[in-house]
Amino acid sequence: VQLQASGGGLVQAGGSLRLSCAAPGPTFSSYAVGWFRQAPGKEREFVAAISWGDSNTFYADSVKGRFTISRDNAKNTVYLQMNSLKPEDTAVYVCAARRTSYGSVLFFQGENYNYWGQGTQVTVSS
């Protein structure tokens, strides 16, 4: 599965961006998907995850209440709506996926995913 992340850019603090993670093929609807980010000099960190069956979601505390992960299985796309952006949200955002038979399962650890996209840069200016 090749994942294509897009939607990054430069935005002022308090602004919004919507990231997209797309994959070809109808089977993407059977994949749990997660978003991660990595800032310069820092380790990769979990941002949000979504299951495929019931769209169960989970967020890192740092983004809870500001970010929303969702999916449109008909379009083979997962979205990350980011509101009230802060300079500390600046990072390369990467989506990851793992096929699972369980529709309610999601993963917040990177080692549980076996497909990764190329990342999209998000820069938030103060």
CSV table of C-alpha atoms in Angstrom, one decimal:
chain,number,residue,atom,x,y,z
A,1,VAL,CA,0.0,0.0,0.0
A,2,GLN,CA,1.4,3.4,-1.0
A,3,LEU,CA,0.2,6.2,1.2
A,4,GLN,CA,0.2,9.8,-0.1
A,5,ALA,CA,0.0,12.5,2.5
A,6,SER,CA,-0.8,16.1,1.5
A,7,GLY,CA,-2.2,19.3,2.8
A,8,GLY,CA,0.7,20.7,4.7
A,9,GLY,CA,1.8,24.3,4.6
A,10,LEU,CA,2.7,27.5,6.4
A,11,VAL,CA,0.0,28.9,8.7
A,12,GLN,CA,-0.1,31.5,11.5
A,13,ALA,CA,-0.7,30.4,15.1
A,14,GLY,CA,-4.4,29.9,15.7
A,15,GLY,CA,-5.0,28.9,12.1
A,16,SER,CA,-6.2,25.6,10.6
A,17,LEU,CA,-5.0,23.0,8.1
A,18,ARG,CA,-6.5,19.8,6.8
A,19,LEU,CA,-4.1,17.0,6.0
A,20,SER,CA,-5.1,14.1,3.8
A,21,CYS,CA,-3.8,10.5,3.6
A,22,ALA,CA,-4.8,8.7,0.4
A,23,ALA,CA,-4.2,5.2,-0.8
A,24,PRO,CA,-5.2,3.5,-4.0
A,25,GLY,CA,-7.5,0.6,-4.1
A,26,PRO,CA,-10.7,-0.4,-2.3
A,27,THR,CA,-8.9,-2.4,0.5
A,28,PHE,CA,-7.8,0.8,2.3
A,29,SER,CA,-11.2,0.7,4.0
A,30,SER,CA,-9.9,-2.4,5.9
A,31,TYR,CA,-6.8,-0.5,7.3
A,32,ALA,CA,-6.4,1.2,10.7
A,33,VAL,CA,-4.7,4.5,10.1
A,34,GLY,CA,-2.6,6.7,12.3
A,35,TRP,CA,-0.9,10.1,12.0
A,36,PHE,CA,2.5,10.8,13.5
A,37,ARG,CA,4.8,13.8,13.5
A,38,GLN,CA,8.4,14.5,13.8
A,39,ALA,CA,9.9,17.9,14.6
A,40,PRO,CA,13.6,18.7,14.0
A,41,GLY,CA,15.8,17.2,16.7
A,42,LYS,CA,12.9,15.3,18.2
A,43,GLU,CA,11.6,11.8,18.2
A,44,ARG,CA,8.6,10.8,16.2
A,45,GLU,CA,5.4,11.1,18.2
A,46,PHE,CA,1.9,9.8,17.9
A,47,VAL,CA,-0.8,12.3,17.0
A,48,ALA,CA,-4.1,10.5,16.2
A,49,ALA,CA,-5.5,7.2,15.1
A,50,ILE,CA,-8.7,5.8,13.6
A,51,SER,CA,-10.1,2.3,13.2
A,52,TRP,CA,-11.7,1.3,9.9
A,53,GLY,CA,-15.0,-0.3,11.0
A,54,ASP,CA,-16.7,2.1,13.5
A,55,SER,CA,-14.2,5.0,13.1
A,56,ASN,CA,-13.1,4.6,16.7
A,57,THR,CA,-10.6,7.4,17.3
A,58,PHE,CA,-7.7,8.2,19.8
A,59,TYR,CA,-5.6,11.3,20.2
A,60,ALA,CA,-2.4,12.4,21.9
A,61,ASP,CA,-3.1,14.7,24.8
A,62,SER,CA,-1.2,17.5,23.1
A,63,VAL,CA,-3.8,17.7,20.3
A,64,LYS,CA,-7.0,16.5,21.9
A,65,GLY,CA,-9.7,19.0,21.4
A,66,ARG,CA,-7.9,20.8,18.5
A,67,PHE,CA,-7.3,18.0,16.0
A,68,THR,CA,-9.9,15.7,14.5
A,69,ILE,CA,-9.2,12.5,12.5
A,70,SER,CA,-11.8,11.1,10.2
A,71,ARG,CA,-12.1,8.9,7.1
A,72,ASP,CA,-14.0,8.6,3.9
A,73,ASN,CA,-13.7,5.0,2.9
A,74,ALA,CA,-15.5,5.6,-0.4
A,75,LYS,CA,-12.6,8.0,-1.3
A,76,ASN,CA,-9.9,5.8,0.3
A,77,THR,CA,-8.8,8.8,2.3
A,78,VAL,CA,-8.2,9.7,6.0
A,79,TYR,CA,-8.2,13.3,7.1
A,80,LEU,CA,-6.6,15.2,10.0
A,81,GLN,CA,-8.3,18.5,10.6
A,82,MET,CA,-6.0,20.7,12.7
A,83,ASN,CA,-7.5,23.7,14.3
A,84,SER,CA,-6.0,26.3,16.8
A,85,LEU,CA,-2.5,25.5,15.6
A,86,LYS,CA,0.4,26.3,17.8
A,87,PRO,CA,4.1,26.8,16.9
A,88,GLU,CA,4.9,23.6,18.7
A,89,ASP,CA,2.7,21.7,16.2
A,90,THR,CA,5.4,22.5,13.5
A,91,ALA,CA,6.7,19.1,12.2
A,92,VAL,CA,6.6,16.7,9.3
A,93,TYR,CA,3.4,14.8,9.5
A,94,VAL,CA,3.3,11.2,8.3
A,95,CYS,CA,0.4,8.8,8.0
A,96,ALA,CA,0.7,5.1,8.5
A,97,ALA,CA,-1.6,2.2,8.0
A,98,ARG,CA,-2.1,-1.4,8.9
A,99,ARG,CA,-4.6,-3.9,7.6
A,100,THR,CA,-6.6,-5.6,10.3
A,101,SER,CA,-9.6,-7.9,10.4
A,102,TYR,CA,-11.0,-6.1,13.5
A,103,GLY,CA,-12.9,-3.0,12.6
A,104,SER,CA,-12.7,-1.4,16.0
A,105,VAL,CA,-9.0,-1.7,16.5
A,106,LEU,CA,-6.6,1.2,16.2
A,107,PHE,CA,-2.9,1.6,17.1
A,108,PHE,CA,-1.0,4.4,18.7
A,109,GLN,CA,2.5,2.9,18.5
A,110,GLY,CA,4.5,3.3,15.4
A,111,GLU,CA,5.8,-0.3,15.4
A,112,ASN,CA,2.3,-1.6,14.9
A,113,TYR,CA,2.1,0.0,11.5
A,114,ASN,CA,3.6,-1.6,8.4
A,115,TYR,CA,2.9,1.0,5.7
A,116,TRP,CA,4.1,4.6,5.9
A,117,GLY,CA,3.6,7.7,3.7
A,118,GLN,CA,6.3,10.2,2.7
A,119,GLY,CA,5.2,13.0,5.0
A,120,THR,CA,4.0,16.6,4.6
A,121,GLN,CA,5.5,19.6,6.3
A,122,VAL,CA,3.4,21.7,8.6
A,123,THR,CA,4.9,25.0,9.8
A,124,VAL,CA,3.1,27.2,12.3
A,125,SER,CA,4.4,30.7,12.8
A,126,SER,CA,4.0,32.7,16.0
